[in-house]
Coordinates of C-alpha atoms and ligand atoms in Angstrom, one line a residue:
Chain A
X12 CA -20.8 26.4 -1.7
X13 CA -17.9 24.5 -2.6
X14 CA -14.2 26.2 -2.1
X15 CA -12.8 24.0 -4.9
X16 CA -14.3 23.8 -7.7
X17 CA -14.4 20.8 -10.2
X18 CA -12.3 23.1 -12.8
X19 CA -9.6 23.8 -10.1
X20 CA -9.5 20.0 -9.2
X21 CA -9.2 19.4 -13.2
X22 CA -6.7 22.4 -13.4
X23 CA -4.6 20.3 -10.5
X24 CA -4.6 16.6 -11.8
X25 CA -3.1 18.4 -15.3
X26 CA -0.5 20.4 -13.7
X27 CA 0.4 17.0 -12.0
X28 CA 0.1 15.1 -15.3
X29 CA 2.6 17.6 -17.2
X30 CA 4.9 17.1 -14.0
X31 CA 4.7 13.7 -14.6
X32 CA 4.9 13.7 -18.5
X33 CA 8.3 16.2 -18.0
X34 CA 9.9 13.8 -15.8
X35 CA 9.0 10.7 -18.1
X36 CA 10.8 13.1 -21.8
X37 CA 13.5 14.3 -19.2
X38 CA 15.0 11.4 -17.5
X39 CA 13.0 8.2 -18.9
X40 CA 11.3 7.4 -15.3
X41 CA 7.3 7.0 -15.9
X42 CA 5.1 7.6 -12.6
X43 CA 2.4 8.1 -14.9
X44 CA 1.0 5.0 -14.4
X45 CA 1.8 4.7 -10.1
X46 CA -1.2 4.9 -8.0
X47 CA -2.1 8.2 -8.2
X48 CA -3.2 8.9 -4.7
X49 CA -0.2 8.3 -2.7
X50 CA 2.6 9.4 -5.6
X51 CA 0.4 12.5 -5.6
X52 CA 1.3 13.0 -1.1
X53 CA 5.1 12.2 -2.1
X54 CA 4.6 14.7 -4.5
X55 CA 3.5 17.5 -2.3
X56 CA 6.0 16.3 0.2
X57 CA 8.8 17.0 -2.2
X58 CA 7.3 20.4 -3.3
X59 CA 6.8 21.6 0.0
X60 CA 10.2 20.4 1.4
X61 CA 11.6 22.6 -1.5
X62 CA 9.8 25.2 -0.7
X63 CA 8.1 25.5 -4.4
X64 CA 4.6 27.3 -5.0
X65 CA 3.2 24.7 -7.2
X66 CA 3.8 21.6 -9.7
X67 CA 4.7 23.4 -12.3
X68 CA 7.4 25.4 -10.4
X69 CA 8.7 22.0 -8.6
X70 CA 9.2 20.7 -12.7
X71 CA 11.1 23.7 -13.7
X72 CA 13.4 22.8 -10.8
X73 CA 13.4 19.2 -11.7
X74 CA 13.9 20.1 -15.3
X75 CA 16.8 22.1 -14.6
X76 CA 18.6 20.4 -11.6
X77 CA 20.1 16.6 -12.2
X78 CA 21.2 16.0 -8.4
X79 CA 17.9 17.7 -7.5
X80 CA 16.0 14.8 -9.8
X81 CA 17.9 12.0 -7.9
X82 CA 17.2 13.6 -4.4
X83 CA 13.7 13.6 -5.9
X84 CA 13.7 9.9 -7.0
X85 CA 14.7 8.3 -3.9
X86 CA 11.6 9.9 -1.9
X87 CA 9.7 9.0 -4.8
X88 CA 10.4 4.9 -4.4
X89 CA 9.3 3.4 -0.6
X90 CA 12.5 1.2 0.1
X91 CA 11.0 0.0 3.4
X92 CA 11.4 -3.9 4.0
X93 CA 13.0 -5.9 6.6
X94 CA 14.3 -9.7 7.4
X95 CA 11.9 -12.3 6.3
X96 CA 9.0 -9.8 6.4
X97 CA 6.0 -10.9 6.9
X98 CA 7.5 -14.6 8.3
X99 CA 4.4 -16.6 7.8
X100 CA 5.0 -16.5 3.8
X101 CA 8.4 -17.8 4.3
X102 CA 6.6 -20.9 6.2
X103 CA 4.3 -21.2 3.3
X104 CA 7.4 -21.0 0.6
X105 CA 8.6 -24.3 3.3
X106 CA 5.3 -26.4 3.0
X107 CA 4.5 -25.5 -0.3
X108 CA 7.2 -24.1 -2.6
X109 CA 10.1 -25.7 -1.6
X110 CA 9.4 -29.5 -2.3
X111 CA 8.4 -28.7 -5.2
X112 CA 11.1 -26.6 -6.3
X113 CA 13.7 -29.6 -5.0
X114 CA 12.6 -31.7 -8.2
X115 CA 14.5 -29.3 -10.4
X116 CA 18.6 -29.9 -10.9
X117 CA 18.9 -26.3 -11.2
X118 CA 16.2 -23.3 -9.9
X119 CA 15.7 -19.9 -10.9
X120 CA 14.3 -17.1 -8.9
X121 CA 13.7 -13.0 -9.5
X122 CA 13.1 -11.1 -6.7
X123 CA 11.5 -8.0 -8.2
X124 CA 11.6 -4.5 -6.4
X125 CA 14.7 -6.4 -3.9
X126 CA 15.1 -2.3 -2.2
X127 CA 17.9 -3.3 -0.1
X128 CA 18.2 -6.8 -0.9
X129 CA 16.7 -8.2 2.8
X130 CA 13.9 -10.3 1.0
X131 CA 16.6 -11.8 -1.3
X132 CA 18.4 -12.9 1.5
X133 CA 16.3 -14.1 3.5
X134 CA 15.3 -16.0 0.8
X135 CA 19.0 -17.7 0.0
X136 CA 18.8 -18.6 3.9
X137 CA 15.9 -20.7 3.5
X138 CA 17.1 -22.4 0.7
X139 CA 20.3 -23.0 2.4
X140 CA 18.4 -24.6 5.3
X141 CA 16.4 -26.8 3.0
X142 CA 19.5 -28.0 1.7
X143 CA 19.3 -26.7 -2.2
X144 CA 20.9 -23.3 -2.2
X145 CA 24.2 -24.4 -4.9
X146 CA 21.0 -25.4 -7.4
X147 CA 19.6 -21.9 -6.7
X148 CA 20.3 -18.4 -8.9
X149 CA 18.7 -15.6 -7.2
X150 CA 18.3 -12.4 -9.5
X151 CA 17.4 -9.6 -7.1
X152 CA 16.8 -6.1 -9.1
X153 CA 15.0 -2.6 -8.4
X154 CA 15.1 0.8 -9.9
X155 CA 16.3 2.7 -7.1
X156 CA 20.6 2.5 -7.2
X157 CA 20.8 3.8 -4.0
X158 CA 19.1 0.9 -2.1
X159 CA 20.5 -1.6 -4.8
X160 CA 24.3 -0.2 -3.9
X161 CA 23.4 -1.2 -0.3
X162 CA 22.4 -4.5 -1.1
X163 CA 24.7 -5.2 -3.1
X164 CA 27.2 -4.8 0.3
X165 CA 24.9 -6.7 2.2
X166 CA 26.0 -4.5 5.2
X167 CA 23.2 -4.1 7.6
X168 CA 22.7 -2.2 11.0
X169 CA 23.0 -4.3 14.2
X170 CA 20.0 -2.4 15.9
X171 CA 17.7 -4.3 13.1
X172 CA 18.8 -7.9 14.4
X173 CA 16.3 -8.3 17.2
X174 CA 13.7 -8.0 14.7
X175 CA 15.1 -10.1 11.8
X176 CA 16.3 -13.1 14.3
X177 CA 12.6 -12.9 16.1
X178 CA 10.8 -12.9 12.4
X179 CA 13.3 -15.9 11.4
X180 CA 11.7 -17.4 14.0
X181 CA 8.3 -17.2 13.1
X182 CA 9.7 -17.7 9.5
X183 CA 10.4 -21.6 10.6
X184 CA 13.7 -21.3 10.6
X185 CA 16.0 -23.9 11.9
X186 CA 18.9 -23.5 12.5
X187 CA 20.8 -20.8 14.7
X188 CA 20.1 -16.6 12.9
X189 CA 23.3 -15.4 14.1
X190 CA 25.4 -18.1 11.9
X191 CA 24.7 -16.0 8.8
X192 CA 26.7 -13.1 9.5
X193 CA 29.4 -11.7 10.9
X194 CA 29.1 -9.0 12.8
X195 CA 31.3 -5.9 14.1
X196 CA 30.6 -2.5 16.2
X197 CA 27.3 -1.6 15.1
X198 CA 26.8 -3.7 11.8
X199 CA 26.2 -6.7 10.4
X200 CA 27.6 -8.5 6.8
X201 CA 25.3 -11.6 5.8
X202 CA 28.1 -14.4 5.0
X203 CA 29.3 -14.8 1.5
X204 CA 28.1 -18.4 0.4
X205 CA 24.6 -16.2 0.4
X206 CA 25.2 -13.8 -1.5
X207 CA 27.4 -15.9 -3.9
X208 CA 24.1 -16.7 -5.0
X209 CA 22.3 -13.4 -5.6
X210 CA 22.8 -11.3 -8.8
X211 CA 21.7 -8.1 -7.5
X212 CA 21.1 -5.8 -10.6
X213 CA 19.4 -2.2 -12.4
X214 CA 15.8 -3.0 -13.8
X215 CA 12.7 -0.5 -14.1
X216 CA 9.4 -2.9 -14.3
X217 CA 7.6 -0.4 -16.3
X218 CA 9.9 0.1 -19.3
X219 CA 12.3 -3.0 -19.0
X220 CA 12.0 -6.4 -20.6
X221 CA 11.5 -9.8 -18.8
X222 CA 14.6 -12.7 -17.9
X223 CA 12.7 -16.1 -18.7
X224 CA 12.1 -19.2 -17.4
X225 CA 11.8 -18.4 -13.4
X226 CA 10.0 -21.6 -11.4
X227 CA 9.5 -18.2 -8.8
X228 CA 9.1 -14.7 -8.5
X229 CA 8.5 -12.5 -5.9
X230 CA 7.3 -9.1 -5.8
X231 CA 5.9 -8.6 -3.0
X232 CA 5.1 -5.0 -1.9
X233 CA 5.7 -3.1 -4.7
X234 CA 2.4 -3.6 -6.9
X235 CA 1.1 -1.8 -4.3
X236 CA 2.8 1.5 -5.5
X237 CA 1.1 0.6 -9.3
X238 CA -2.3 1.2 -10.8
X239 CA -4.3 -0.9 -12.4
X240 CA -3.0 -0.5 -15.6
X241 CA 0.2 -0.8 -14.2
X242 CA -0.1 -3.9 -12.8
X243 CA -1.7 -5.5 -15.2
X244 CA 1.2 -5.1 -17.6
X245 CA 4.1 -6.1 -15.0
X246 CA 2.1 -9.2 -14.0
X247 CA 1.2 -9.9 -17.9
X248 CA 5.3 -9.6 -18.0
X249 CA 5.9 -12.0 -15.1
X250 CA 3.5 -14.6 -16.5
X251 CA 5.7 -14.9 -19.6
X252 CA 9.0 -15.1 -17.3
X253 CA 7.3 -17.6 -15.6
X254 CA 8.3 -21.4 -16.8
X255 CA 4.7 -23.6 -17.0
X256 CA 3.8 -24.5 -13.5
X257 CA 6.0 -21.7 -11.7
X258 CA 5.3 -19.7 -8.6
X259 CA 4.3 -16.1 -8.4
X260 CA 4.0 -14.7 -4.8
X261 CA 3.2 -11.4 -3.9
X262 CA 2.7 -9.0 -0.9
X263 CA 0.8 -10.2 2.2
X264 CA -2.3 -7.3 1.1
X265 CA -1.7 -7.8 -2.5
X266 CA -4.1 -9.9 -4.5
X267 CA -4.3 -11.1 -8.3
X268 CA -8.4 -10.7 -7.8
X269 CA -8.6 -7.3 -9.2
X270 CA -6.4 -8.0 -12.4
X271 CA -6.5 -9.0 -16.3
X272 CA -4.2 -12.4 -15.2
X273 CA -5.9 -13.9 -12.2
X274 CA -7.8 -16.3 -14.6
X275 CA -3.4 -17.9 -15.3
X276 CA -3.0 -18.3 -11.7
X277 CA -3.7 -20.6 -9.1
X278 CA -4.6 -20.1 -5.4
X279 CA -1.5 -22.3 -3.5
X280 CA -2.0 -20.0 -0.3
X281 CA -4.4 -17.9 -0.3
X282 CA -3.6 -16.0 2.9
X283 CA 0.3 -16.1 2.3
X284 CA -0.3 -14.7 -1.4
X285 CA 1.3 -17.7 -3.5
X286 CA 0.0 -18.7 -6.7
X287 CA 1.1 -21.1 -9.3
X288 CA 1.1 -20.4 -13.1
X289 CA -0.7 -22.9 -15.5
X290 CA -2.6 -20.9 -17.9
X291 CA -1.3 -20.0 -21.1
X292 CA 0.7 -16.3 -21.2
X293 CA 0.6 -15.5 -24.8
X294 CA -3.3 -16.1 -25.0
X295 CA -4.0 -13.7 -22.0
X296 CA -7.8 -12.7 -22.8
X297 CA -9.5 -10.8 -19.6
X298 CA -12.9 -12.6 -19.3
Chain B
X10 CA -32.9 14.4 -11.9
X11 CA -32.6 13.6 -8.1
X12 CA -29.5 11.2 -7.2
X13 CA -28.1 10.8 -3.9
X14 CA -26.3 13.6 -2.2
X15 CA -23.6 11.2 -0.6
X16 CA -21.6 8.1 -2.2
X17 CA -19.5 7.6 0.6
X18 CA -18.4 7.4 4.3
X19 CA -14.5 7.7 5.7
X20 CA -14.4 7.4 9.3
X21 CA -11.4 7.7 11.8
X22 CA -10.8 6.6 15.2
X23 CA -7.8 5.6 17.6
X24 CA -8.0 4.8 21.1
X25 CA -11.1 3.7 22.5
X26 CA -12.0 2.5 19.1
X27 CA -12.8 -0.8 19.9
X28 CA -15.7 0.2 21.6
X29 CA -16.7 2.5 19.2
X30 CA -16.6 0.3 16.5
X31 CA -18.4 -2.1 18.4
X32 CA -21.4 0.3 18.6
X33 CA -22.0 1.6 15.1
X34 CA -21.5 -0.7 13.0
X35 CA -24.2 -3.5 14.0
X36 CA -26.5 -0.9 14.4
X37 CA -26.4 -0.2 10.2
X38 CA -28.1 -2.4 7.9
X39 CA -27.5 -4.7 5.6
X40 CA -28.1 -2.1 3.1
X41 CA -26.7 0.6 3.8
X42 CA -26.1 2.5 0.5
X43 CA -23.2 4.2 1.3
X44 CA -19.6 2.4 1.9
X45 CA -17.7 3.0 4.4
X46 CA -13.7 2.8 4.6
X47 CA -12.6 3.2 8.5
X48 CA -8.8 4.2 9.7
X49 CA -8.1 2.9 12.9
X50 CA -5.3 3.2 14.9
X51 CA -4.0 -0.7 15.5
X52 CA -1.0 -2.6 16.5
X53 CA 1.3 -3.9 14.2
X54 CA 0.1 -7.7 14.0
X55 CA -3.8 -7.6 14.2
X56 CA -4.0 -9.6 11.6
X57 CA -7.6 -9.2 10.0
X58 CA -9.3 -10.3 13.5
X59 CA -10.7 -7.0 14.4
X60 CA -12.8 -7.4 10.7
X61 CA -13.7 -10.7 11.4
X62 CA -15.2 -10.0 14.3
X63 CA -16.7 -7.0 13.2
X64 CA -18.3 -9.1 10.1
X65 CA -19.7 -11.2 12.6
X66 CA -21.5 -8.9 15.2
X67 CA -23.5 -7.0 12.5
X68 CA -25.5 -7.1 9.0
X69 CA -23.2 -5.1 7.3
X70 CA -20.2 -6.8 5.6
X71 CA -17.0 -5.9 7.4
X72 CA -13.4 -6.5 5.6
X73 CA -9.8 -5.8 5.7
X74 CA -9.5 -3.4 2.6
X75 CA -7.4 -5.0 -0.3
X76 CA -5.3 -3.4 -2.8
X77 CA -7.6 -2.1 -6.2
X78 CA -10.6 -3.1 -4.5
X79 CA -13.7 -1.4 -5.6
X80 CA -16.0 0.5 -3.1
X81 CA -19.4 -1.6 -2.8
X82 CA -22.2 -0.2 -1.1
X83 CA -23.1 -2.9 2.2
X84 CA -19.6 -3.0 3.1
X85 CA -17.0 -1.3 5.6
X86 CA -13.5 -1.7 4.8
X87 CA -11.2 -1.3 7.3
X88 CA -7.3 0.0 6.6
X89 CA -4.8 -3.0 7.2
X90 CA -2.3 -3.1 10.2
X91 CA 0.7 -1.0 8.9
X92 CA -0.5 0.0 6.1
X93 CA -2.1 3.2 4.9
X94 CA -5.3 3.2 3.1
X95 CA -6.3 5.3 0.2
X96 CA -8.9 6.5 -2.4
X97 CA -7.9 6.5 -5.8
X98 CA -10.0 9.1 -8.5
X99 CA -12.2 5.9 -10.1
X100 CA -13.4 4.7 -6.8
X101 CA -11.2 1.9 -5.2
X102 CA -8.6 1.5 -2.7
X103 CA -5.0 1.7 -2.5
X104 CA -2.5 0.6 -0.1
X105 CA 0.9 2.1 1.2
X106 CA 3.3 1.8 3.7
X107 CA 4.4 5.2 3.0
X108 CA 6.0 7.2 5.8
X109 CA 4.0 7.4 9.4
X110 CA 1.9 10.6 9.1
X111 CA 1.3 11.9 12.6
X112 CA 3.3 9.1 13.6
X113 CA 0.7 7.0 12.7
X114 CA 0.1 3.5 10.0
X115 CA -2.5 3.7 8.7
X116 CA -3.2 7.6 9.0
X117 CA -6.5 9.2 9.2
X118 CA -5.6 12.1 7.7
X119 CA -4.5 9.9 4.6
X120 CA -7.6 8.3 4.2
X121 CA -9.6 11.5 4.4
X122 CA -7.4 13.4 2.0
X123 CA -7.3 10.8 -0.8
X124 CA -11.3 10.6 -0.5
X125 CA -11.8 14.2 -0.2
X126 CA -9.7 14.6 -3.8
X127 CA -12.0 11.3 -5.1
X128 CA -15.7 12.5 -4.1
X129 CA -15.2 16.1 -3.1
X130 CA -18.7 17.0 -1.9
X131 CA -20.1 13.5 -2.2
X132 CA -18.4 12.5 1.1
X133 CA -18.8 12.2 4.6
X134 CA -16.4 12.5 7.0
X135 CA -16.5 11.6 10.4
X136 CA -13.9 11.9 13.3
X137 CA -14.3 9.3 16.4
X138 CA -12.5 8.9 19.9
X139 CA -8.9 9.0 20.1
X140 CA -5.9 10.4 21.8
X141 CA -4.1 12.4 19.4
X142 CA -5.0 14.6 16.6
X143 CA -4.9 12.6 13.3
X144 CA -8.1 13.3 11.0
X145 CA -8.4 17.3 11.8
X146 CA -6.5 18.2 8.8
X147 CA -8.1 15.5 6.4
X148 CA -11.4 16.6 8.0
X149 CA -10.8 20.3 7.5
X150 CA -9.9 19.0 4.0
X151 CA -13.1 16.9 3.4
X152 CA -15.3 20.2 4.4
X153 CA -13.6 22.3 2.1
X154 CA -14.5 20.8 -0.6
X155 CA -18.3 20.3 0.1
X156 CA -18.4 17.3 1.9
X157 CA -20.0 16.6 5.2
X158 CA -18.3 16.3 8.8
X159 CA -19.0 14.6 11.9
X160 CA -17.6 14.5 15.1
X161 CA -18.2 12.7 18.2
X162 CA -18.8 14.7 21.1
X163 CA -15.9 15.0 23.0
X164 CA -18.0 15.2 26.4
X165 CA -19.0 11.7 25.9
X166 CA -16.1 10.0 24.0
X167 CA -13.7 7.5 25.5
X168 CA -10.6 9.8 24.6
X169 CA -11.5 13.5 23.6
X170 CA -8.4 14.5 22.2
X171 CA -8.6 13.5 18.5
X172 CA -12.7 14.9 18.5
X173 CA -11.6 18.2 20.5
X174 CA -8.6 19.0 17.6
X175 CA -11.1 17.7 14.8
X176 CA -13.9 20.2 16.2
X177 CA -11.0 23.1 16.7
X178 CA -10.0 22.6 12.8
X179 CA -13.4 22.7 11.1
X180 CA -16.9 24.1 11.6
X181 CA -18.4 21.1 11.9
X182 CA -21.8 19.9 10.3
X183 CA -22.7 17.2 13.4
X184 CA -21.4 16.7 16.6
X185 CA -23.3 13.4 17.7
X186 CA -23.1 11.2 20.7
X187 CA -21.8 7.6 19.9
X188 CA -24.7 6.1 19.4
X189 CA -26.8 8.7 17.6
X190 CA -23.9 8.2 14.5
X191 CA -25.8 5.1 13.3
X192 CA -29.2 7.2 12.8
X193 CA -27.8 9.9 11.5
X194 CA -25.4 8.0 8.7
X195 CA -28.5 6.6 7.6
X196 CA -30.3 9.4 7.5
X197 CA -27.7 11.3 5.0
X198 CA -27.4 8.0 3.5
X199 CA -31.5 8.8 2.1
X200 CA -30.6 12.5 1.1
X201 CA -31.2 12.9 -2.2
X202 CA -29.2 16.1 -4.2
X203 CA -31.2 19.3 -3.5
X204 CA -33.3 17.5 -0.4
X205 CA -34.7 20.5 1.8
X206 CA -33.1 19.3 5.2
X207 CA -29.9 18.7 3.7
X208 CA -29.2 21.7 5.3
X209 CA -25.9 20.8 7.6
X210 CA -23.2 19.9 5.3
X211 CA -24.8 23.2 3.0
X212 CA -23.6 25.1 5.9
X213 CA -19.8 26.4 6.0
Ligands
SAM26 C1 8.4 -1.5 -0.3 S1 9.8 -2.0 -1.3 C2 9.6 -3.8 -1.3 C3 10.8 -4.5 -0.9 C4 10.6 -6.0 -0.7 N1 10.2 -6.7 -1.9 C5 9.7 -6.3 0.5 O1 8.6 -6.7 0.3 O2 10.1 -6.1 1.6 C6 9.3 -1.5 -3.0 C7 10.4 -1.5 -4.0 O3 9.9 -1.4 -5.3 C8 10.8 -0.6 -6.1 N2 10.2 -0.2 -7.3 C9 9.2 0.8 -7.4 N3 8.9 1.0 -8.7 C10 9.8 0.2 -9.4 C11 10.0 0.0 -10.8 N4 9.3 0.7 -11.7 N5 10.9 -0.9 -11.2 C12 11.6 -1.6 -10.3 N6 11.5 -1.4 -8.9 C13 10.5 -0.6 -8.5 C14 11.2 0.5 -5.1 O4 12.4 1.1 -5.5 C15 11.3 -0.3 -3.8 O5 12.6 -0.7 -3.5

């Protein structure tokens, strides 16, 4: 005996579908194509912290309520990030990234799904260290306002330092963490020649077009959040942003192995997630 | 036409785990036809070395899960450090560093969950050693929908209390002894769909 039946598990994932397809012809955000399994948990977190009987009830109220829908939004995007997280990609940008970025009079570089802009400053730090940062424009952009507004301030809590300073560390940095802010009561600003060169801005990667000619992009951490489907379309985008030769680098558990571009990309560190684009963007054909 | 009753394991355990892990998994073959994805409690930096070594010790082919990766039979997958592993409807994994669920990343009960909504009876759950009381509710969840539950016995595990709240949430199918798991998983591994002594995970 089985207490739920295939028809009420069918019954569920359309329920969830219409939700989903509401939200999309309501406000223009499409979670249709997000990995189902965990937008479906932050789904049911949101209905039952509402208090709502079902899907269908939680897209009436969605419908229906605008500050509602951007209550909703921000628990629907996972801002969490942190100070050259994950350090040991930041060495691998060092030894294998960086010199070959140098050979370029000017660089540019997207940091897509920035959440509160950490990764993009961590970034300008390095560069700064390795001596190119005035040859550097850093376009750092997300879909959730909220964490873009914050940073876009580039004010962050003092309780965080600890961390950030011990993974700058790890990260090879060499010079001294606490020259790149200043700092007072309980926060911290990162200093203005690094954010001079970040352009912090709005872009949704499922609907939006691409900027072109990036030698890099990160994105790390937020394929994750995609399906298959998903991804293959925002990497398909990246490898035409992506100037002949550029760098792609993602999360530290996210691979280009189980998508339609792996075959354009090169391995440069396999354990650090860095790959190199040589194959030919307009001719992608999944073999 | 006879096909197999299960398609795959999700197994959970915290501290004491080690141990545990140490035990099952070389005693299953090369072979076995079922995969298996394991939550376990970790620190933040592990770093891949607990799969290694688990690869190593045993036939069976231990890994770090990786994001869209497709369940094969002959492997375990364990969840990554920090991250929470899930089961998407088509059969392969997904990664998330949502929110801590019982203060915990990777979760048990998010593992469990995710697989209980992508093989609904074809699963088997099973609930190891541990000190709090992550996997009850994904458990309880797994069982509902016609999947099979295990427990270790609380007498005889390292830490009791994550069995004990597993065993107080759900009418269970097995309670087993540590090393009686790698029999039995291999025995409901061979179960074909309407088998005669596929009796326990019948019951409810
Ligand atoms: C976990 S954060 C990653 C932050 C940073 N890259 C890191 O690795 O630490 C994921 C970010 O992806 C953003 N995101 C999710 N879906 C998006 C979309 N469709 N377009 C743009 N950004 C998106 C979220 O808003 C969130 O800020």
């Amino acid at each position: 005996m089985i207490l739920v039946p295939e028809r009420e598990k069918e019954a569920e994932k359309m329920e969830i579908d219409m939700l989903l397809a509401g939200i999309h012809k309501r406000y223009g955000y499409d979670f249709s194509h997000y990995s189902r399994a965990s937008l479906k948990r932050r789904i049911d977190r949101a209905r039952e912290n509402a208090r709502l009987p079902s899907y269908t009830a939680l897209l009436d109220k969605l419908f229906h309520d605008e500050n509602y829908f951007d209550e909703f939004l921000k628990g629907m995007s996972i801002t969490v990030t942190e100070m050259f997280r994950d350090p040991l990609f930041y060495r691998g940008m060092r030894e294998a990234v960086v010199p070959l970025l140098k050979t370029f009079p000017f660089v540019k570089i997207w940091h897509a799904g920035c959440a509160t802009g950490e990764e993009a400053y961590s970034m300008a730090i390095l560069l700064h260290e390795e001596g190119f940062l005035d040859r550097a424009y850093i376009y750092a952009t997300d879909f959730n306002k909220h964490s873009l507004g914050k940073a876009q301030e580039g004010v962050y809590p003092a309780r965080s330092l600890g961390a950030a300073a011990a993974n700058y560390k790890t990260a090879g940095g060499t010079g001294d963490f606490s020259d790149y802010y200043n700092a007072s009561y309980d926060f911290v600003k990162f200093k203005n020649y690094l954010k001079e060169r970040i352009t912090f801005s709005y872009h949704n990667l499922v609907t939006d077009g691409v900027f072109g000619e990036m030698n890099l992009i990160c994105c790390r951490n937020v394929l994750i959040y995609f399906d298959k489907i998903l991804q293959d379309h925002v990497l398909s985008q990246f490898s035409k942003s992506l100037r002949h030769g550029g760098f792609l680098c993602l999360g530290n558990k996210e691979t280009l192995n189980f998508t339609a571009v792996k075959s354009l990309f090169e391995p440069v560190d396999t354990k650090q997630r860095i790959y190199r684009k040589w194959g030919d963007a307009d001719a992608t054909s999944p073999i | 036409m006879p096909h197999p009753r299960y398609k795959a394991v999700v197994i959970g355990l915290s501290a004491g785990g080690m141990h545990a892990l140490k035990t099952f998994i070389p005693a299953l073959p090369a072979a076995f036809a079922l995969p298996i994805a394991i939550a376990q409690h970790n620190s933040k930096s592990s770093d891949g070395f607990l799969a290694e070594y688990l690869d190593q010790i045993g036939a069976l082919t231990v890994k770090e899960a990786e994001d869209k990766e497709p369940l094969c039979s002959g492997h375990a997958y364990l969840a990554p450090a920090g991250y929470h592993l899930l089961i998407e409807e088509d059969q392969i994994f997904s990664l998330s560093v949502d929110p801590r669920v019982n203060y915990c990343c990777p979760s048990i009960d998010v593992l469990f969950e995710s697989a209980a909504d992508a093989f609904g009876e074809s699963l088997i759950g099973v609930v190891l050693t541990g000190g709090n009381g992550d996997g009850s509710k994904g458990l309880k969840t797994i069982k509902a929908r016609g999947g099979c539950a295990i427990v270790q016995n609380p007498e005889t595990a390292e830490s009791r209390a994550m069995p004990r709240a597993a065993l107080k949430a759900t009418a269970v199918d097995h309670t087993v002894d540590l090393e009686n798991l790698a029999p039995l998983l291999i025995q409901l591994s061979a179960l074909q769909n309407g088998d005669e002594h596929d009796s326990g995970s019948r019951r409810r």
